[in-house]
PDB file of C-alpha atoms in Angstrom:
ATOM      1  CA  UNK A   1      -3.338 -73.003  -2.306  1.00  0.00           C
ATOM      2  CA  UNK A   2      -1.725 -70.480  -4.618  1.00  0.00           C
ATOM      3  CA  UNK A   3       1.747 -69.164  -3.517  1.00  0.00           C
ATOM      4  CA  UNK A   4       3.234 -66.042  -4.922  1.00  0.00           C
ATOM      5  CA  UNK A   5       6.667 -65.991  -5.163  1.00  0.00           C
ATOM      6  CA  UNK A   6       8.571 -62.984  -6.561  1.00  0.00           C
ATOM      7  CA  UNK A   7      11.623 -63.402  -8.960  1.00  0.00           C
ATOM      8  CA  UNK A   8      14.763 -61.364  -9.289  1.00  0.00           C
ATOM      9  CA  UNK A   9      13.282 -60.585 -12.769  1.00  0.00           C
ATOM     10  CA  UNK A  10       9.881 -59.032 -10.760  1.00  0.00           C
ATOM     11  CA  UNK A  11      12.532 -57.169  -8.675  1.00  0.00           C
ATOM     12  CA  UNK A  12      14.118 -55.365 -11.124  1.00  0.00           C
ATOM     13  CA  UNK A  13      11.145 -54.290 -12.689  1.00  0.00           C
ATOM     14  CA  UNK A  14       9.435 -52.685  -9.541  1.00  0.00           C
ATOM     15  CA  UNK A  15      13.466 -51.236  -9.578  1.00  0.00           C
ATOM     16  CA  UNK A  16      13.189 -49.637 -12.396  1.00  0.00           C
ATOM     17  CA  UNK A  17       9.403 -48.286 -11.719  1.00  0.00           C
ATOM     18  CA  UNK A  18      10.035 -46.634  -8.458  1.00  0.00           C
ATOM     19  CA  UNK A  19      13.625 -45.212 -10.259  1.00  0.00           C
ATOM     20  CA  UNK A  20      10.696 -43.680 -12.805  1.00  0.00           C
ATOM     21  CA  UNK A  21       8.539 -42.308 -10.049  1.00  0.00           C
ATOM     22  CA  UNK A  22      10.890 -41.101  -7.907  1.00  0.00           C
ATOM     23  CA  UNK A  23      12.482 -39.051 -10.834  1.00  0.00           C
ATOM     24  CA  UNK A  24       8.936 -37.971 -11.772  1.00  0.00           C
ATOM     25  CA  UNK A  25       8.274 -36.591  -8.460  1.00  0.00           C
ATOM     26  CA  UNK A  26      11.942 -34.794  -8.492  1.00  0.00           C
ATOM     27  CA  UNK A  27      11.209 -33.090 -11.527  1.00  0.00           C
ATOM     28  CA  UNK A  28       7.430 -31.602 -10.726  1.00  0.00           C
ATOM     29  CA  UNK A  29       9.388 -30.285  -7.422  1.00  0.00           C
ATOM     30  CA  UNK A  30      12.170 -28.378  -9.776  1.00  0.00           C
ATOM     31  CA  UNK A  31       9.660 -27.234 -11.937  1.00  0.00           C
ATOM     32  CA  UNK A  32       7.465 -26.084  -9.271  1.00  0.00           C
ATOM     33  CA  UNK A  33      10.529 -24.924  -7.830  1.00  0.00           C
ATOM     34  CA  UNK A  34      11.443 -22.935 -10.630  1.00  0.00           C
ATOM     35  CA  UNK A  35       8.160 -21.745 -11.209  1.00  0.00           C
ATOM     36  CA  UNK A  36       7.924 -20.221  -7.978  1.00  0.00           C
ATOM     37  CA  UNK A  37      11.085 -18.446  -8.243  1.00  0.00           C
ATOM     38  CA  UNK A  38      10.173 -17.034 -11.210  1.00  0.00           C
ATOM     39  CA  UNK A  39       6.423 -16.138 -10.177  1.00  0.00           C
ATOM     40  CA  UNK A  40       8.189 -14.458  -6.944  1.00  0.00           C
ATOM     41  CA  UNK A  41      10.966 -12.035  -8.893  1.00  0.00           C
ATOM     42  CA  UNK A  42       7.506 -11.180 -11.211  1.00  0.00           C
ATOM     43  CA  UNK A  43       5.905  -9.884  -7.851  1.00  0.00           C
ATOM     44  CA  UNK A  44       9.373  -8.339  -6.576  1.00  0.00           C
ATOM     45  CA  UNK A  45       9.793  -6.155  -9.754  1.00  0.00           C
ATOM     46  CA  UNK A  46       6.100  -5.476 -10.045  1.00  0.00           C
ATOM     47  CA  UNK A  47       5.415  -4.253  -6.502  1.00  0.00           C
ATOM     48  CA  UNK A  48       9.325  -2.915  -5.338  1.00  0.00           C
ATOM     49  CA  UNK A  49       7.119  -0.544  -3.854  1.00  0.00           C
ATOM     50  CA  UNK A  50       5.047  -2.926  -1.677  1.00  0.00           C
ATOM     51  CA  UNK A  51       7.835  -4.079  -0.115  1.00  0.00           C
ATOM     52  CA  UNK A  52       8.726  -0.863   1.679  1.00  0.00           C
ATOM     53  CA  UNK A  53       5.338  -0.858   3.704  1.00  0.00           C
ATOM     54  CA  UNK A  54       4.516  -1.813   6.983  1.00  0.00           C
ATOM     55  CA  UNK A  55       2.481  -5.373   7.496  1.00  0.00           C
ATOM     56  CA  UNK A  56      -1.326  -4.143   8.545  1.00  0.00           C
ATOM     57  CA  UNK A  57      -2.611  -2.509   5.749  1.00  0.00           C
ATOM     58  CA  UNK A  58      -6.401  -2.333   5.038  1.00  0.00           C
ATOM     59  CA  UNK A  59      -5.861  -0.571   1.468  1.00  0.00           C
ATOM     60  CA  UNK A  60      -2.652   0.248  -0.470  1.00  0.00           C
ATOM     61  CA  UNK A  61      -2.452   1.475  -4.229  1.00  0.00           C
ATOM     62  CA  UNK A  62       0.425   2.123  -6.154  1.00  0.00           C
ATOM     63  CA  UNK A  63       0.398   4.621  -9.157  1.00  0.00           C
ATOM     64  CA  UNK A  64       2.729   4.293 -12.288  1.00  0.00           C
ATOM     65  CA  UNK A  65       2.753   7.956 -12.565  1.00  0.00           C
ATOM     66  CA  UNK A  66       1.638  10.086  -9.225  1.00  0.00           C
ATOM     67  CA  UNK A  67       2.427  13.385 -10.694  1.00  0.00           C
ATOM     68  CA  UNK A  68       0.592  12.575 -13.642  1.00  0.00           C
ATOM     69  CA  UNK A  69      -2.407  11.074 -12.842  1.00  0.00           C
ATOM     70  CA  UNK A  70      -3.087  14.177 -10.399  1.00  0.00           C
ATOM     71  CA  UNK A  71      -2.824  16.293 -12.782  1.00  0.00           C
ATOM     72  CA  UNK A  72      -4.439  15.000 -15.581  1.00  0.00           C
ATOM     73  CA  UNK A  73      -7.711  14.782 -12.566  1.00  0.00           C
ATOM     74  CA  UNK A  74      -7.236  18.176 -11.706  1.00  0.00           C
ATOM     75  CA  UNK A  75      -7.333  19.488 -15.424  1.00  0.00           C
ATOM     76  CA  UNK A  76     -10.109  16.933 -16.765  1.00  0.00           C
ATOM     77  CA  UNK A  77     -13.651  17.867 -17.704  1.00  0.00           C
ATOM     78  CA  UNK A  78     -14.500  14.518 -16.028  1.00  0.00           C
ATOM     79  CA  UNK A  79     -13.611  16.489 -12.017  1.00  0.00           C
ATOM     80  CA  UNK A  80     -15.788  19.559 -13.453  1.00  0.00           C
ATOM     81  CA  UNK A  81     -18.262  16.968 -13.849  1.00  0.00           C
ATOM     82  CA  UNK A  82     -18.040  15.640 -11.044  1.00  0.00           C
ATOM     83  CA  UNK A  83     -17.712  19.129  -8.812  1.00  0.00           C
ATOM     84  CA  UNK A  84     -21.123  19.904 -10.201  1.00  0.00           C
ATOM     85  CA  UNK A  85     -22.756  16.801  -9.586  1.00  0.00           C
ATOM     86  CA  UNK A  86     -25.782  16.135  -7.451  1.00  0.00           C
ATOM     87  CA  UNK A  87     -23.441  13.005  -5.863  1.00  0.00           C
ATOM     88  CA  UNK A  88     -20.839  15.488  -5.073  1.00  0.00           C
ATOM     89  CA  UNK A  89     -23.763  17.797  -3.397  1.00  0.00           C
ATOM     90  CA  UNK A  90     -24.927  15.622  -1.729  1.00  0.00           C
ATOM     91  CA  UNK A  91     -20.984  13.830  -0.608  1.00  0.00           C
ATOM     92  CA  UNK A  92     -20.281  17.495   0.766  1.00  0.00           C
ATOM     93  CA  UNK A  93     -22.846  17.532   3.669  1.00  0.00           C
ATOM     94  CA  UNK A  94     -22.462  14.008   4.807  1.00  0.00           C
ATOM     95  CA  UNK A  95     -20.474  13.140   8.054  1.00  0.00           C
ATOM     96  CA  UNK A  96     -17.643  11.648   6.124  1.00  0.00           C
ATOM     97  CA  UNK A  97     -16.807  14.222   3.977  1.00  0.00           C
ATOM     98  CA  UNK A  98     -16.747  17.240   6.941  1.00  0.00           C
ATOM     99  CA  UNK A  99     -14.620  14.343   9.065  1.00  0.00           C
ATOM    100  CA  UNK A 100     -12.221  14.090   6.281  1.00  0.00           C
ATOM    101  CA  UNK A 101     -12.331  17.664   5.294  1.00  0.00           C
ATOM    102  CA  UNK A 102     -11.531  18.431   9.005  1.00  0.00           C
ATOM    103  CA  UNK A 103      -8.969  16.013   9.603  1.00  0.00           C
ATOM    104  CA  UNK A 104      -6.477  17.432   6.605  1.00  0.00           C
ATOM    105  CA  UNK A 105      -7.070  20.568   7.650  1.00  0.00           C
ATOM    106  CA  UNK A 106      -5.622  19.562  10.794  1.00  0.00           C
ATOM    107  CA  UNK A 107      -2.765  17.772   9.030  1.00  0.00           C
ATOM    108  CA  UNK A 108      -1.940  21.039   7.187  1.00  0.00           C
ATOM    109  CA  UNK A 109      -2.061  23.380   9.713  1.00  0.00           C
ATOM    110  CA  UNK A 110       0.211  21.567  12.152  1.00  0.00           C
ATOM    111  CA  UNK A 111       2.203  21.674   8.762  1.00  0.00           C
ATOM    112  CA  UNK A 112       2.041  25.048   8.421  1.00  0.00           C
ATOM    113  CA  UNK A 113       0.540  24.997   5.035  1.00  0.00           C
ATOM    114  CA  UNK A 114      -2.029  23.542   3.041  1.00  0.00           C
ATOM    115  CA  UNK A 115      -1.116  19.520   1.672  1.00  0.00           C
ATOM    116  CA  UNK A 116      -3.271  20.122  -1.706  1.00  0.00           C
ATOM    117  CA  UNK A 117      -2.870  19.203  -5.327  1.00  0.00           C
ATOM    118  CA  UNK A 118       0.361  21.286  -5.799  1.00  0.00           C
ATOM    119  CA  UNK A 119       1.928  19.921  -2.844  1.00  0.00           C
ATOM    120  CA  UNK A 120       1.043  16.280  -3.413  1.00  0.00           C
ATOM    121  CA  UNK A 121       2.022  16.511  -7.419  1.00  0.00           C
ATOM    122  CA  UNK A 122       5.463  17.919  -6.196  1.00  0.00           C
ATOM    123  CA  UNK A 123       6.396  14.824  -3.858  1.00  0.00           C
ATOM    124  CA  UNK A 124       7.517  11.815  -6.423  1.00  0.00           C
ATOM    125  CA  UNK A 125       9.644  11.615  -9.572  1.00  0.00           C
ATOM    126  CA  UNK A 126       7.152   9.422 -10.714  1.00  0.00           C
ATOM    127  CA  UNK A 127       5.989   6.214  -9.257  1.00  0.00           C
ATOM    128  CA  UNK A 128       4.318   6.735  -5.743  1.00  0.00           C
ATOM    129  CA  UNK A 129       2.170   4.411  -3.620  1.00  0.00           C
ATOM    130  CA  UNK A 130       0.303   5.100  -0.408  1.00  0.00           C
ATOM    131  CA  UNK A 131      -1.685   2.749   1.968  1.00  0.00           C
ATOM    132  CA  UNK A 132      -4.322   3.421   4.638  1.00  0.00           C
ATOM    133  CA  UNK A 133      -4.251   1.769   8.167  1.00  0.00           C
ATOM    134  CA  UNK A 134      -7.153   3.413  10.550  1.00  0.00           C
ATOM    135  CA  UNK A 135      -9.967   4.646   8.208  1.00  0.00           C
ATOM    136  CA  UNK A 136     -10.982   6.413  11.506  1.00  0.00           C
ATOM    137  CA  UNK A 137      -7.736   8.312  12.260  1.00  0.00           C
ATOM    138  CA  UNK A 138      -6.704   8.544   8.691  1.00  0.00           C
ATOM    139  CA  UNK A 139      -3.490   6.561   9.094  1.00  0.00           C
ATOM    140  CA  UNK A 140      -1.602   6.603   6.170  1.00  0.00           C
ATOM    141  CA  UNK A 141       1.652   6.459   4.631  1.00  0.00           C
ATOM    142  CA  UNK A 142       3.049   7.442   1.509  1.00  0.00           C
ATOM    143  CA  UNK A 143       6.036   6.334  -0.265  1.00  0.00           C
ATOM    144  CA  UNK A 144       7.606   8.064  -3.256  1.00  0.00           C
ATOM    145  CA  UNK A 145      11.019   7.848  -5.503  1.00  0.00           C
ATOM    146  CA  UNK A 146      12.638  11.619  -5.037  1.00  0.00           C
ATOM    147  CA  UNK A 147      15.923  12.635  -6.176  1.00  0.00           C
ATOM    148  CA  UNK A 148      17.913  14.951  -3.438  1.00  0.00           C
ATOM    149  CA  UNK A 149      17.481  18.323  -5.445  1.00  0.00           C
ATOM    150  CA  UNK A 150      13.176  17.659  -5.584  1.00  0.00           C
ATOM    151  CA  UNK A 151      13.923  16.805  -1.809  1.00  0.00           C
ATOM    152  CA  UNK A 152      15.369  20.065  -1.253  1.00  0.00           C
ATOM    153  CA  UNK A 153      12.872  22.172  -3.075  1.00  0.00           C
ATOM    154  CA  UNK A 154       9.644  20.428  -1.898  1.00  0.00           C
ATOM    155  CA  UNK A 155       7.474  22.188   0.889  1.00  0.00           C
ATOM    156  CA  UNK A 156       8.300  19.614   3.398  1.00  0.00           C
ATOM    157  CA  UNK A 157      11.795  20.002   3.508  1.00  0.00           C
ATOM    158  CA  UNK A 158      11.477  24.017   3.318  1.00  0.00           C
ATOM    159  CA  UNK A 159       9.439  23.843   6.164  1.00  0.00           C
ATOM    160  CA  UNK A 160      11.293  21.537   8.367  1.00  0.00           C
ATOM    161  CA  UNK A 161      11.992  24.097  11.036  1.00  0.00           C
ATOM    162  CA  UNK A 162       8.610  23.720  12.102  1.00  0.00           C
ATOM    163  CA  UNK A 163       8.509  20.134  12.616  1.00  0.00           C
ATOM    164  CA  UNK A 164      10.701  18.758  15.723  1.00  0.00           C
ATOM    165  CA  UNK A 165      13.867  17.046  13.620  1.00  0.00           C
ATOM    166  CA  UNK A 166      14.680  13.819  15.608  1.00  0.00           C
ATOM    167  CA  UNK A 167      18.051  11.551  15.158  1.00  0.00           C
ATOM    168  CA  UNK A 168      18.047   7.674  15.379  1.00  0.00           C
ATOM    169  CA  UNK A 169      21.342   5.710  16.501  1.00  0.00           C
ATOM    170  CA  UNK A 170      22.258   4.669  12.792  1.00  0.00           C
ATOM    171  CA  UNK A 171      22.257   8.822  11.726  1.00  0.00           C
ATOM    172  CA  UNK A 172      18.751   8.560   9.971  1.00  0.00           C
ATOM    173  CA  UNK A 173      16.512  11.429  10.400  1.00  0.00           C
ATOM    174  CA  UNK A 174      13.002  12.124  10.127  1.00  0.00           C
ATOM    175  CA  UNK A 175      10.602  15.152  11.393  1.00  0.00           C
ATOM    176  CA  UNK A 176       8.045  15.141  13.162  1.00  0.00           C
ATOM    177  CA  UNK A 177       5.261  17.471  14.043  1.00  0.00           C
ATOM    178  CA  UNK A 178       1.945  16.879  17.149  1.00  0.00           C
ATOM    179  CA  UNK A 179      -1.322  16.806  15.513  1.00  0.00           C
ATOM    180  CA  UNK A 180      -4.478  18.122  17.644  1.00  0.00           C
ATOM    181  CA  UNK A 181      -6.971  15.579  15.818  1.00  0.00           C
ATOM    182  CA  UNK A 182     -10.733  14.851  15.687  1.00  0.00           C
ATOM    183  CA  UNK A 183     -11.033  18.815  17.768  1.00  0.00           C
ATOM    184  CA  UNK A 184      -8.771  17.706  20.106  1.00  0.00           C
ATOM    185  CA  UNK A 185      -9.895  14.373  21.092  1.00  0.00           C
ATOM    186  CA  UNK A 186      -6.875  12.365  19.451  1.00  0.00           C
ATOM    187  CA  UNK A 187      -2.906  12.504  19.248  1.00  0.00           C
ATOM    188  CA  UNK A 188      -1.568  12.275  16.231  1.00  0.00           C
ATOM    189  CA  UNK A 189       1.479  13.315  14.286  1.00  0.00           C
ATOM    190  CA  UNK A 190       2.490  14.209  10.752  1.00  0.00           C
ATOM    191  CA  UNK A 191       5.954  12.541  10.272  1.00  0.00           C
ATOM    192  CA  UNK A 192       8.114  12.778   7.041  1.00  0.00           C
ATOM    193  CA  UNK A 193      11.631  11.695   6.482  1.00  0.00           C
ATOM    194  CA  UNK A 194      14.329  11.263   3.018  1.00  0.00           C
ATOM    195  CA  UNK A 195      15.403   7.679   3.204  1.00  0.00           C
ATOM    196  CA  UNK A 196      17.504   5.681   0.357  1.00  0.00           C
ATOM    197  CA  UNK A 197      15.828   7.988  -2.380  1.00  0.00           C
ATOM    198  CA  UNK A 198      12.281   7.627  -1.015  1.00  0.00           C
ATOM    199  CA  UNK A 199      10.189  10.598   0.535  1.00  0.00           C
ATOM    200  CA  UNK A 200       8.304   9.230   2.935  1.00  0.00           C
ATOM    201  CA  UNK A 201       5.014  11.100   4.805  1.00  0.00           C
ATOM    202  CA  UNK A 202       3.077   9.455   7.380  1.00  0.00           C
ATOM    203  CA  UNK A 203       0.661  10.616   9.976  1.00  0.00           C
ATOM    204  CA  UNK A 204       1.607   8.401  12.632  1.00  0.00           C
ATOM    205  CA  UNK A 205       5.234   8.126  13.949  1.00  0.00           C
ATOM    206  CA  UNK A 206       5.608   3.981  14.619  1.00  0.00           C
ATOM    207  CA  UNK A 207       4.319   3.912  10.977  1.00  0.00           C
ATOM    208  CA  UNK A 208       7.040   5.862   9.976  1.00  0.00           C
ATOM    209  CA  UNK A 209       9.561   4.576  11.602  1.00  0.00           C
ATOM    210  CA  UNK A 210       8.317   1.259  10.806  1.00  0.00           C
ATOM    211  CA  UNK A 211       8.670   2.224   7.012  1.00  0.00           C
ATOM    212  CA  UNK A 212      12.209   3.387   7.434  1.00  0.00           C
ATOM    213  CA  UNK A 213      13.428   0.657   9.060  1.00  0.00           C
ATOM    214  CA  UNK A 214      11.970  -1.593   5.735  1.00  0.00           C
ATOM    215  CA  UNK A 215      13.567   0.762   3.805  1.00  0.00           C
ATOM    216  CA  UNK A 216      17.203   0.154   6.286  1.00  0.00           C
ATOM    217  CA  UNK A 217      16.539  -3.115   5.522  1.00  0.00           C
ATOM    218  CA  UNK A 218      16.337  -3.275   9.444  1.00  0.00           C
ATOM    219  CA  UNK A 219      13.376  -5.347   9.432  1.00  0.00           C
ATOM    220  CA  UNK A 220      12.159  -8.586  10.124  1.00  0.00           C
ATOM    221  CA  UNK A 221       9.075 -10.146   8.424  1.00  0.00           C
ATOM    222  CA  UNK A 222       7.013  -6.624   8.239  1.00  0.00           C
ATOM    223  CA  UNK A 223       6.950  -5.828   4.964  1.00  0.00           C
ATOM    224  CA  UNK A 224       3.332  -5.292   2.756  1.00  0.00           C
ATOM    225  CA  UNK A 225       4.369  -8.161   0.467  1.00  0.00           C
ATOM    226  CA  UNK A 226       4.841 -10.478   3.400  1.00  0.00           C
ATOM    227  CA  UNK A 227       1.090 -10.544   4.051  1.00  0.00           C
ATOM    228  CA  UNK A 228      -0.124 -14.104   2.174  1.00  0.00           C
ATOM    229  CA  UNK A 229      -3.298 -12.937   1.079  1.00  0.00           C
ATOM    230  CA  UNK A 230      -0.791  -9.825  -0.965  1.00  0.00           C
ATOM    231  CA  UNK A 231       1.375 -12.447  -1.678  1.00  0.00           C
ATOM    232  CA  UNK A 232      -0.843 -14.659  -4.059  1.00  0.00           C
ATOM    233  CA  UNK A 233      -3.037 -11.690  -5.895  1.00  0.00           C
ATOM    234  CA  UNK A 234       0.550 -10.274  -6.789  1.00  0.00           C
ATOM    235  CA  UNK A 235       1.627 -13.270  -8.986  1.00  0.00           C
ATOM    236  CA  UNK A 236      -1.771 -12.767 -10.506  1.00  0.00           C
ATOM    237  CA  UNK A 237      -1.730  -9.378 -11.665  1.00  0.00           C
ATOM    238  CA  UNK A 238       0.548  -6.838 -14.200  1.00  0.00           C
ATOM    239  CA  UNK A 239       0.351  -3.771 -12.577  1.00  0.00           C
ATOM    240  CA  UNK A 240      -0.665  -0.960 -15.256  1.00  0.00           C
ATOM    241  CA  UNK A 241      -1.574   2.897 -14.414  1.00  0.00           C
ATOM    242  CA  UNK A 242      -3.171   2.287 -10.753  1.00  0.00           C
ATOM    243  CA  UNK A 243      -3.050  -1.128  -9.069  1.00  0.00           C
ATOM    244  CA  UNK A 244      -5.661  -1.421  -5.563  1.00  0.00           C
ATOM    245  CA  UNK A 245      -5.128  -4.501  -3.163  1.00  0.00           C
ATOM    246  CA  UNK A 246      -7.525  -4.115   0.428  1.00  0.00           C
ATOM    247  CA  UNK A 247      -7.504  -6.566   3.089  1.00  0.00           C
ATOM    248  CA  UNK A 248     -11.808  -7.087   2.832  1.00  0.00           C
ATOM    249  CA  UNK A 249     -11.510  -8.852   5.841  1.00  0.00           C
ATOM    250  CA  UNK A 250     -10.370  -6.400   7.959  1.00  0.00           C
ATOM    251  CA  UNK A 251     -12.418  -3.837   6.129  1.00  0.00           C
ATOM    252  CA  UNK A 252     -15.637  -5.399   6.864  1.00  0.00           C
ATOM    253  CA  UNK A 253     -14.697  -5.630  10.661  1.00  0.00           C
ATOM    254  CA  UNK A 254     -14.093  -1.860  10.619  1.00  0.00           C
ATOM    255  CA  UNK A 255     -16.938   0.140  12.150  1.00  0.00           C
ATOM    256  CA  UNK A 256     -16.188   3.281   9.756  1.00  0.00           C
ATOM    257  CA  UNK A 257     -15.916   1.370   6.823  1.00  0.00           C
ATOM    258  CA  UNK A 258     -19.388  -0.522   7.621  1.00  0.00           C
ATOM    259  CA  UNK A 259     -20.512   2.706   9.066  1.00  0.00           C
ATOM    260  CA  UNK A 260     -19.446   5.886   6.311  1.00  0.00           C
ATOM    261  CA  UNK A 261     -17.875   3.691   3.162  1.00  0.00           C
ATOM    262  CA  UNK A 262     -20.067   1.163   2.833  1.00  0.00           C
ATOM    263  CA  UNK A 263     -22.551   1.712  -0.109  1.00  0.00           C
ATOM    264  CA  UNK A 264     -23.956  -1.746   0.144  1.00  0.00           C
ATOM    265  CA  UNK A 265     -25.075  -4.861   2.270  1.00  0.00           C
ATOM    266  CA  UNK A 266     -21.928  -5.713   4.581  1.00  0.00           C
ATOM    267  CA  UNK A 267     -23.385  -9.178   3.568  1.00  0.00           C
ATOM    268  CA  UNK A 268     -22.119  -8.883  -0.548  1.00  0.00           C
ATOM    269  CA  UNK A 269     -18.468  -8.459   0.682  1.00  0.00           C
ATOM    270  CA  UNK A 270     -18.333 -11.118   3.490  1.00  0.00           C
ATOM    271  CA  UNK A 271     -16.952 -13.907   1.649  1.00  0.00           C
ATOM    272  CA  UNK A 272     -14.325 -11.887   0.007  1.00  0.00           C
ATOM    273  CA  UNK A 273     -10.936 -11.764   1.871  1.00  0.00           C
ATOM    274  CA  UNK A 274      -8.614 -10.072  -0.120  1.00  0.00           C
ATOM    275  CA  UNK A 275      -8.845  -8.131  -4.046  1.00  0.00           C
ATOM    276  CA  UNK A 276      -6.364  -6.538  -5.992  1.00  0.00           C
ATOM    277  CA  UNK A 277      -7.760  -4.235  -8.845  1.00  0.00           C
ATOM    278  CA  UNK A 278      -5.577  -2.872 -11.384  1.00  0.00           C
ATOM    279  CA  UNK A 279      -6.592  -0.148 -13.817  1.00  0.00           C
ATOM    280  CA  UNK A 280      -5.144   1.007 -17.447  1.00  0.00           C
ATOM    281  CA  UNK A 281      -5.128   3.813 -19.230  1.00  0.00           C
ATOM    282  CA  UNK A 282      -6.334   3.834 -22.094  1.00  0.00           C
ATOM    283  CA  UNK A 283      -7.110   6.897 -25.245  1.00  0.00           C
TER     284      UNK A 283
END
């Protein structure tokens, strides 16, 4: 019969080994700690911008220079290229095209004037992101940096009087204008307001007032960089010239996506939830 008897000397040993662990364990939690903090200011200063979108998003991209980018398209031999292109052709007569065609044509006429290159290059300083919530309706909303004297010379703000001008209780104000959609078949608005330094243009009035509440700092949990699936790609990428995050999910539930985006087997995209795609520029 063998029986094991433990001595103080045994006791101070196993002492001094959990002492070891348990300091062990504290310090992988304050470096984790640490690391976190420092991985979540990286994704605060990278995407700022992120943060002043509604939750719900099925694509948002943010551009380093809006103004820029849109102009160096609209002068390149690369869009005479691709103007003359049998893809292009071909792009023009399909369903999506004439829906999308239609529907902006809509959006700028309830305007009163055409939303084209001009008018979108005129809208940020320079940074500017925008994110799409019904492919079908075209919800959007864009979010740009503006100082007050762009503000007051851009073709929103010089045609206000058309759009109705409505006042919430804390004095913010935004305008907003009915939109005859899809030949009549949907309501819809174009909505724009100058909040905190931000221009903000949206075609659907919770949206917008959604957005200017994030940008109040009125509220709670419903900001883009809330969504986990944003929240981990962020830490992961430096955002350069144009940075892309979709919600695949969601996209491959959506019958227009499946239906007029898709260019290949639903099938190739179903085991991808989320993807965040950033490009540089390069000479």
């Amino acid at each position: 019969m063998i029986s094991d008897v433990i001595t103080k000397n045994d006791l101070r040993h196993l002492r001094k080994r959990a002492l070891l662990v348990a300091l062990l364990l504290l310090g992988l939690i304050v470096v984790g700690l640490a690391l976190d903090a420092v991985s979540a200011q990286r994704v605060k200063r990278n995407f700022e911008q992120a943060a002043d979108f509604p939750r719900g998003a099925l694509v948002y991209a943010q551009f380093k220079d809006f103004p820029g980018l849109l102009k160096q398209w609209n002068e390149s031999q690369l869009k005479e290229r691709y103007l003359a292109s049998v893809n292009f052709q071909q792009l023009q007569s399909r369903h999506l095209a004439m829906k999308l065609l239609s529907r902006w044509e809509e959006f700028g006429s309830a305007a009163g004037f055409d939303i084209d290159f001009d008018v979108f290059q005129s809208l940020a300083d320079n940074r500017a992101a925008i994110a799409i919530y019904d492919i079908g309706k075209l919800d959007l909303v864009l979010i740009a940096p503006m100082n007050q004297a762009k503000w007051e010379a851009c073709r929103f703000f010089q045609s206000k009087d058309v759009f109705e001008q409505i006042e919430l209780p804390d004095g913010t104000t935004y305008y907003l204008h009915d939109v005859e959609a899809d030949r009549g078949r949907q309501k819809q608005h174009i909505a724009f307001a100058y909040v905190k330094g931000r221009f903000v243009l949206a075609t659907s009035e919770k949206l917008l007032q959604r957005a200017m509440a994030n940008l109040n700092g009125k509220a709670q949990k419903d900001r883009l960089t809330d969504e986990p699936s944003f929240q981990e790609l962020a830490k992961t990428v430096e955002p350069h010239f144009v940075t892309v995050w979709v919600e695949q999910a969601k996209l491959n539930d959506d019958w227009y996506f499946r239906h007029y985006w898709l260019m290949s087997d639903i099938a190739d995209l179903k085991n991808m939830r989320a993807g965040m795609f950033d490009l540089e520029m390069q000479q």
